[in-house]
PDB file of C-alpha atoms in Angstrom:
ATOM      1  CA  MET S1472     -34.589  15.672  91.357  1.00 57.00           C
ATOM      2  CA  LYS S1473     -35.718  15.741  87.578  1.00 66.00           C
ATOM      3  CA  LEU S1474     -33.506  14.158  85.616  1.00 66.00           C
ATOM      4  CA  ILE S1475     -34.136  16.340  81.866  1.00 69.00           C
ATOM      5  CA  LYS S1476     -32.461  14.577  79.061  1.00 67.00           C
ATOM      6  CA  LYS S1477     -31.114  16.271  76.126  1.00 67.00           C
ATOM      7  CA  VAL S1478     -32.287  15.495  72.932  1.00 60.00           C
ATOM      8  CA  LYS S1479     -29.831  16.275  70.204  1.00 63.00           C
ATOM      9  CA  ILE S1480     -32.137  17.435  66.854  1.00 58.00           C
ATOM     10  CA  LYS S1481     -30.571  16.481  63.917  1.00 59.00           C
ATOM     11  CA  ASN S1482     -30.499  18.892  60.832  1.00 57.00           C
ATOM     12  CA  CYS S1483     -32.239  17.357  57.938  1.00 55.00           C
ATOM     13  CA  ASN S1484     -30.191  19.387  55.333  1.00 51.00           C
ATOM     14  CA  SER S1485     -26.970  17.444  56.881  1.00 60.00           C
ATOM     15  CA  GLY S1486     -27.206  14.727  55.022  1.00 69.00           C
ATOM     16  CA  GLY S1487     -27.318  15.505  51.437  1.00 81.00           C
ATOM     17  CA  PHE S1488     -27.149  18.359  48.888  1.00 85.00           C
ATOM     18  CA  THR S1489     -29.038  21.652  48.644  1.00 90.00           C
ATOM     19  CA  MET S1490     -30.484  22.408  45.140  1.00 92.00           C
ATOM     20  CA  VAL S1491     -27.768  24.900  44.021  1.00 93.00           C
ATOM     21  CA  GLU S1492     -25.310  22.661  44.351  1.00 92.00           C
ATOM     22  CA  LEU S1493     -27.136  20.040  42.669  1.00 93.00           C
ATOM     23  CA  LEU S1494     -27.543  22.465  39.623  1.00 95.00           C
ATOM     24  CA  ILE S1495     -23.962  23.553  39.821  1.00 95.00           C
ATOM     25  CA  ALA S1496     -23.037  19.500  39.221  1.00 95.00           C
ATOM     26  CA  PHE S1497     -25.785  19.177  36.761  1.00 96.00           C
ATOM     27  CA  SER S1498     -24.468  21.703  34.976  1.00 97.00           C
ATOM     28  CA  LEU S1499     -21.219  21.232  34.886  1.00 96.00           C
ATOM     29  CA  PHE S1500     -21.912  17.239  33.609  1.00 96.00           C
ATOM     30  CA  ILE S1501     -24.087  18.641  30.792  1.00 97.00           C
ATOM     31  CA  VAL S1502     -20.933  20.727  29.316  1.00 97.00           C
ATOM     32  CA  SER S1503     -18.749  18.278  29.659  1.00 97.00           C
ATOM     33  CA  LEU S1504     -20.778  15.798  27.864  1.00 97.00           C
ATOM     34  CA  SER S1505     -21.426  18.656  24.579  1.00 97.00           C
ATOM     35  CA  ILE S1506     -17.617  19.031  24.488  1.00 97.00           C
ATOM     36  CA  LEU S1507     -16.756  15.842  24.638  1.00 97.00           C
ATOM     37  CA  THR S1508     -19.502  14.465  22.221  1.00 97.00           C
ATOM     38  CA  THR S1509     -17.897  17.601  19.845  1.00 97.00           C
ATOM     39  CA  ILE S1510     -14.113  16.460  20.216  1.00 97.00           C
ATOM     40  CA  PHE S1511     -15.269  12.791  19.235  1.00 97.00           C
ATOM     41  CA  LEU S1512     -18.081  13.957  16.419  1.00 95.00           C
ATOM     42  CA  ILE S1513     -15.475  16.046  14.960  1.00 93.00           C
ATOM     43  CA  SER S1514     -12.308  13.025  15.466  1.00 94.00           C
ATOM     44  CA  ASN S1515     -14.488  10.778  13.551  1.00 93.00           C
ATOM     45  CA  ARG S1516     -15.458  13.542  10.704  1.00 88.00           C
ATOM     46  CA  THR S1517     -11.771  13.607  10.293  1.00 86.00           C
ATOM     47  CA  GLN S1518     -10.175  10.101  10.578  1.00 89.00           C
ATOM     48  CA  ARG S1519     -12.932   9.371   7.779  1.00 87.00           C
ATOM     49  CA  ASN S1520     -11.754  12.577   5.371  1.00 83.00           C
ATOM     50  CA  ILE S1521      -8.370  10.965   6.022  1.00 85.00           C
ATOM     51  CA  SER S1522      -9.038   7.097   5.058  1.00 87.00           C
ATOM     52  CA  GLU S1523     -10.575   8.353   1.977  1.00 86.00           C
ATOM     53  CA  LEU S1524      -7.389  10.343   1.306  1.00 86.00           C
ATOM     54  CA  VAL S1525      -5.447   7.480   2.234  1.00 88.00           C
ATOM     55  CA  LEU S1526      -7.423   5.551  -0.733  1.00 90.00           C
ATOM     56  CA  VAL S1527      -7.608   8.479  -3.552  1.00 89.00           C
ATOM     57  CA  ASN S1528      -3.421   8.571  -2.865  1.00 89.00           C
ATOM     58  CA  ASP S1529      -3.233   4.510  -3.013  1.00 92.00           C
ATOM     59  CA  ASN S1530      -5.533   4.855  -6.579  1.00 92.00           C
ATOM     60  CA  THR S1531      -3.310   7.038  -7.624  1.00 91.00           C
ATOM     61  CA  TYR S1532       0.333   6.002  -7.045  1.00 92.00           C
ATOM     62  CA  LEU S1533      -0.996   2.932  -8.856  1.00 92.00           C
ATOM     63  CA  ALA S1534      -2.342   5.245 -11.761  1.00 91.00           C
ATOM     64  CA  LEU S1535       1.574   6.596 -11.567  1.00 92.00           C
ATOM     65  CA  GLU S1536       2.912   3.516 -11.679  1.00 93.00           C
ATOM     66  CA  GLN S1537       1.401   2.310 -14.494  1.00 91.00           C
ATOM     67  CA  MET S1538       2.127   5.855 -16.287  1.00 91.00           C
ATOM     68  CA  ALA S1539       6.040   5.484 -15.391  1.00 92.00           C
ATOM     69  CA  ARG S1540       6.552   1.227 -16.712  1.00 92.00           C
ATOM     70  CA  ASP S1541       4.677   2.394 -20.096  1.00 90.00           C
ATOM     71  CA  ILE S1542       6.931   5.217 -20.364  1.00 89.00           C
ATOM     72  CA  ARG S1543      10.385   3.439 -18.831  1.00 90.00           C
ATOM     73  CA  ASP S1544       9.219   0.632 -22.011  1.00 89.00           C
ATOM     74  CA  GLY S1545       7.666   3.537 -24.446  1.00 88.00           C
ATOM     75  CA  ARG S1546       9.333   5.352 -27.574  1.00 84.00           C
ATOM     76  CA  ASP S1547       8.672   8.230 -30.359  1.00 85.00           C
ATOM     77  CA  PHE S1548       6.647  10.662 -27.199  1.00 85.00           C
ATOM     78  CA  ASP S1549       5.072  13.364 -28.781  1.00 86.00           C
ATOM     79  CA  LEU S1550       3.912  16.313 -25.945  1.00 84.00           C
ATOM     80  CA  THR S1551       2.516  19.040 -28.429  1.00 85.00           C
ATOM     81  CA  CYS S1552      -0.721  17.831 -27.535  1.00 85.00           C
ATOM     82  CA  GLY S1553      -0.557  20.238 -24.427  1.00 85.00           C
ATOM     83  CA  SER S1554       0.935  20.363 -20.888  1.00 87.00           C
ATOM     84  CA  ASP S1555      -2.107  17.790 -19.600  1.00 90.00           C
ATOM     85  CA  CYS S1556      -1.395  15.327 -21.786  1.00 90.00           C
ATOM     86  CA  PHE S1557       1.293  13.318 -24.228  1.00 90.00           C
ATOM     87  CA  GLN S1558       1.211  10.303 -26.854  1.00 91.00           C
ATOM     88  CA  PHE S1559       4.166   7.621 -27.370  1.00 90.00           C
ATOM     89  CA  LYS S1560       4.416   4.290 -29.291  1.00 90.00           C
ATOM     90  CA  ASN S1561       4.301   1.393 -26.024  1.00 88.00           C
ATOM     91  CA  ARG S1562       6.420  -1.728 -25.922  1.00 87.00           C
ATOM     92  CA  ASN S1563       4.036  -3.119 -28.090  1.00 87.00           C
ATOM     93  CA  GLY S1564       4.123  -0.649 -30.857  1.00 87.00           C
ATOM     94  CA  GLN S1565       0.297   0.638 -29.950  1.00 90.00           C
ATOM     95  CA  ASP S1566      -0.031   4.575 -29.809  1.00 91.00           C
ATOM     96  CA  ILE S1567      -1.087   5.614 -26.552  1.00 91.00           C
ATOM     97  CA  LEU S1568      -2.209   8.933 -25.680  1.00 92.00           C
ATOM     98  CA  TYR S1569      -2.495   9.673 -21.724  1.00 92.00           C
ATOM     99  CA  GLN S1570      -4.373  12.635 -20.843  1.00 92.00           C
ATOM    100  CA  TYR S1571      -6.232  14.846 -18.292  1.00 92.00           C
ATOM    101  CA  SER S1572     -10.167  14.930 -18.565  1.00 90.00           C
ATOM    102  CA  SER S1573     -12.036  17.807 -16.876  1.00 88.00           C
ATOM    103  CA  VAL S1574     -15.388  16.301 -17.351  1.00 88.00           C
ATOM    104  CA  ASP S1575     -15.320  13.729 -14.789  1.00 87.00           C
ATOM    105  CA  SER S1576     -11.261  15.520 -13.561  1.00 89.00           C
ATOM    106  CA  SER S1577      -9.754  12.161 -14.640  1.00 89.00           C
ATOM    107  CA  ILE S1578      -6.550  10.909 -16.274  1.00 91.00           C
ATOM    108  CA  LYS S1579      -7.595   9.088 -19.385  1.00 90.00           C
ATOM    109  CA  ILE S1580      -5.967   6.801 -20.962  1.00 89.00           C
ATOM    110  CA  THR S1581      -6.697   5.986 -24.616  1.00 89.00           C
ATOM    111  CA  ASN S1582      -5.208   2.912 -27.304  1.00 87.00           C
ATOM    112  CA  ILE S1583      -5.264   5.342 -30.461  1.00 86.00           C
ATOM    113  CA  SER S1584      -4.320   1.968 -32.130  1.00 80.00           C
ATOM    114  CA  SER S1585      -7.064   0.874 -31.458  1.00 78.00           C
ATOM    115  CA  GLY S1586      -9.927   3.426 -32.481  1.00 75.00           C
ATOM    116  CA  PHE S1587      -9.465   5.554 -29.384  1.00 70.00           C
ATOM    117  CA  SER S1588     -10.705   3.521 -27.070  1.00 76.00           C
ATOM    118  CA  SER S1589     -10.861   5.731 -23.844  1.00 85.00           C
ATOM    119  CA  GLU S1590     -10.674   4.466 -20.066  1.00 89.00           C
ATOM    120  CA  SER S1591     -10.313   6.385 -16.668  1.00 89.00           C
ATOM    121  CA  LEU S1592      -7.018   5.622 -15.998  1.00 89.00           C
ATOM    122  CA  THR S1593      -8.205   6.794 -11.771  1.00 89.00           C
ATOM    123  CA  ALA S1594     -11.005   5.626  -9.853  1.00 88.00           C
ATOM    124  CA  SER S1595     -14.235   7.266  -9.437  1.00 88.00           C
ATOM    125  CA  ASN S1596     -13.256   8.553  -5.936  1.00 87.00           C
ATOM    126  CA  VAL S1597     -10.256  10.632  -6.634  1.00 89.00           C
ATOM    127  CA  ASN S1598     -10.925  14.107  -8.018  1.00 89.00           C
ATOM    128  CA  VAL S1599      -7.615  15.194 -10.632  1.00 91.00           C
ATOM    129  CA  VAL S1600      -7.724  18.880  -9.759  1.00 90.00           C
ATOM    130  CA  SER S1601      -4.146  19.035 -11.851  1.00 91.00           C
ATOM    131  CA  PHE S1602      -2.339  17.146 -13.910  1.00 93.00           C
ATOM    132  CA  LEU S1603       1.327  18.946 -15.410  1.00 92.00           C
ATOM    133  CA  VAL S1604       3.661  16.867 -17.934  1.00 91.00           C
ATOM    134  CA  THR S1605       6.907  18.817 -18.054  1.00 89.00           C
ATOM    135  CA  PRO S1606       9.301  17.015 -20.397  1.00 86.00           C
ATOM    136  CA  ASN S1607      13.347  17.055 -19.123  1.00 81.00           C
ATOM    137  CA  ASN S1608      15.864  16.479 -21.645  1.00 67.00           C
ATOM    138  CA  CYS S1609      13.536  15.398 -24.534  1.00 64.00           C
ATOM    139  CA  ILE S1610      16.407  16.193 -27.971  1.00 58.00           C
ATOM    140  CA  VAL S1611      14.682  18.154 -30.545  1.00 53.00           C
ATOM    141  CA  ASP S1612      17.064  16.624 -33.701  1.00 56.00           C
ATOM    142  CA  PRO S1613      16.840  13.175 -33.721  1.00 55.00           C
ATOM    143  CA  GLY S1614      18.806  12.979 -36.868  1.00 60.00           C
ATOM    144  CA  ASN S1615      22.090  13.984 -33.940  1.00 60.00           C
ATOM    145  CA  GLU S1616      22.751  10.217 -32.329  1.00 56.00           C
ATOM    146  CA  ALA S1617      25.376  12.072 -29.862  1.00 51.00           C
ATOM    147  CA  ALA S1618      22.733  14.086 -28.597  1.00 53.00           C
ATOM    148  CA  THR S1619      20.582  11.703 -27.901  1.00 61.00           C
ATOM    149  CA  ALA S1620      19.310  11.047 -24.532  1.00 68.00           C
ATOM    150  CA  PRO S1621      16.829   9.303 -22.515  1.00 75.00           C
ATOM    151  CA  VAL S1622      13.953  11.199 -22.766  1.00 81.00           C
ATOM    152  CA  ARG S1623      12.187  11.808 -18.655  1.00 86.00           C
ATOM    153  CA  LEU S1624       9.300  13.002 -18.207  1.00 89.00           C
ATOM    154  CA  THR S1625       7.851  14.731 -14.940  1.00 92.00           C
ATOM    155  CA  LEU S1626       4.060  13.988 -13.924  1.00 92.00           C
ATOM    156  CA  SER S1627       2.389  16.020 -11.168  1.00 93.00           C
ATOM    157  CA  LEU S1628      -0.749  15.400  -9.939  1.00 92.00           C
ATOM    158  CA  GLU S1629      -3.104  17.768  -7.522  1.00 92.00           C
ATOM    159  CA  ILE S1630      -5.320  15.476  -6.200  1.00 90.00           C
ATOM    160  CA  ARG S1631      -8.635  15.410  -3.423  1.00 87.00           C
ATOM    161  CA  PRO S1632     -11.062  12.810  -2.631  1.00 87.00           C
ATOM    162  CA  LYS S1633     -14.360  12.916  -4.663  1.00 84.00           C
ATOM    163  CA  ASN S1634     -16.729  11.915  -2.190  1.00 75.00           C
ATOM    164  CA  ALA S1635     -16.145  12.893   0.949  1.00 68.00           C
ATOM    165  CA  PRO S1636     -17.584  15.950   2.336  1.00 65.00           C
ATOM    166  CA  ASN S1637     -16.238  18.795   3.921  1.00 66.00           C
ATOM    167  CA  SER S1638     -12.840  18.275   2.100  1.00 64.00           C
ATOM    168  CA  GLU S1639     -11.854  20.737   0.824  1.00 69.00           C
ATOM    169  CA  GLY S1640      -8.631  21.567   2.978  1.00 70.00           C
ATOM    170  CA  PHE S1641      -7.181  17.627   2.144  1.00 76.00           C
ATOM    171  CA  VAL S1642      -5.366  18.129  -1.216  1.00 83.00           C
ATOM    172  CA  ASN S1643      -2.163  16.097  -1.916  1.00 87.00           C
ATOM    173  CA  TYR S1644       0.303  16.877  -4.286  1.00 90.00           C
ATOM    174  CA  ILE S1645       1.962  13.954  -6.214  1.00 91.00           C
ATOM    175  CA  GLN S1646       4.952  14.801  -8.220  1.00 91.00           C
ATOM    176  CA  THR S1647       7.510  12.151  -9.894  1.00 91.00           C
ATOM    177  CA  THR S1648      10.437  12.137 -12.686  1.00 90.00           C
ATOM    178  CA  VAL S1649      10.596   9.226 -15.120  1.00 90.00           C
ATOM    179  CA  ALA S1650      13.256   8.849 -16.738  1.00 86.00           C
ATOM    180  CA  ASN S1651      13.123   6.070 -20.590  1.00 83.00           C
ATOM    181  CA  ARG S1652      15.396   3.676 -20.481  1.00 81.00           C
ATOM    182  CA  ASN S1653      15.711   3.484 -24.605  1.00 74.00           C
ATOM    183  CA  LEU S1654      17.246   5.649 -25.939  1.00 65.00           C
ATOM    184  CA  ALA S1655      13.854   7.179 -27.414  1.00 57.00           C
ATOM    185  CA  THR S1656      13.605  11.046 -29.302  1.00 62.00           C
ATOM    186  CA  CYS S1657      10.364  13.298 -28.092  1.00 66.00           C
ATOM    187  CA  VAL S1658       9.059  15.932 -29.981  1.00 65.00           C
ATOM    188  CA  ILE S1659       7.924  18.701 -28.233  1.00 63.00           C
TER     189      ILE S1659
END
């Protein structure tokens, strides 16, 4: 009797992936990689814009603090120049003018006593869209001592970064009210 051995033949395709399976897996990998890359790029751009806005806010707060310090110690306020400027005498007796400059979108400080020397109070990366000065508690009759009260000015600013690309939606509104320490007069 002859023994016949059964030989098992292995299927060549049983150990790997088919071409269709590889194509689907590769397509899913490419789609997920492109989604992750897009998310990373958008996050990176947003982070740059927010960093720029933080720098702009810091500079604007410093400018507001300097204006507030001058207002607290100032006297003889004159608000007849418009709603985007004010003039007064500082603690050294010099005539000072703060005004909005639409030419370079900044706030300028001008020392009128020293021959109209003007300099920008805000940095070059700050785009001041609007600057509004609102008088509160200004007494029009400086001769009536009983009616005299400290001058209060409300300063309102709309700012955005100047150099940040795609920063149209990044706008900040800042408002502060500053009271004068003296019983100064104010002309509206």
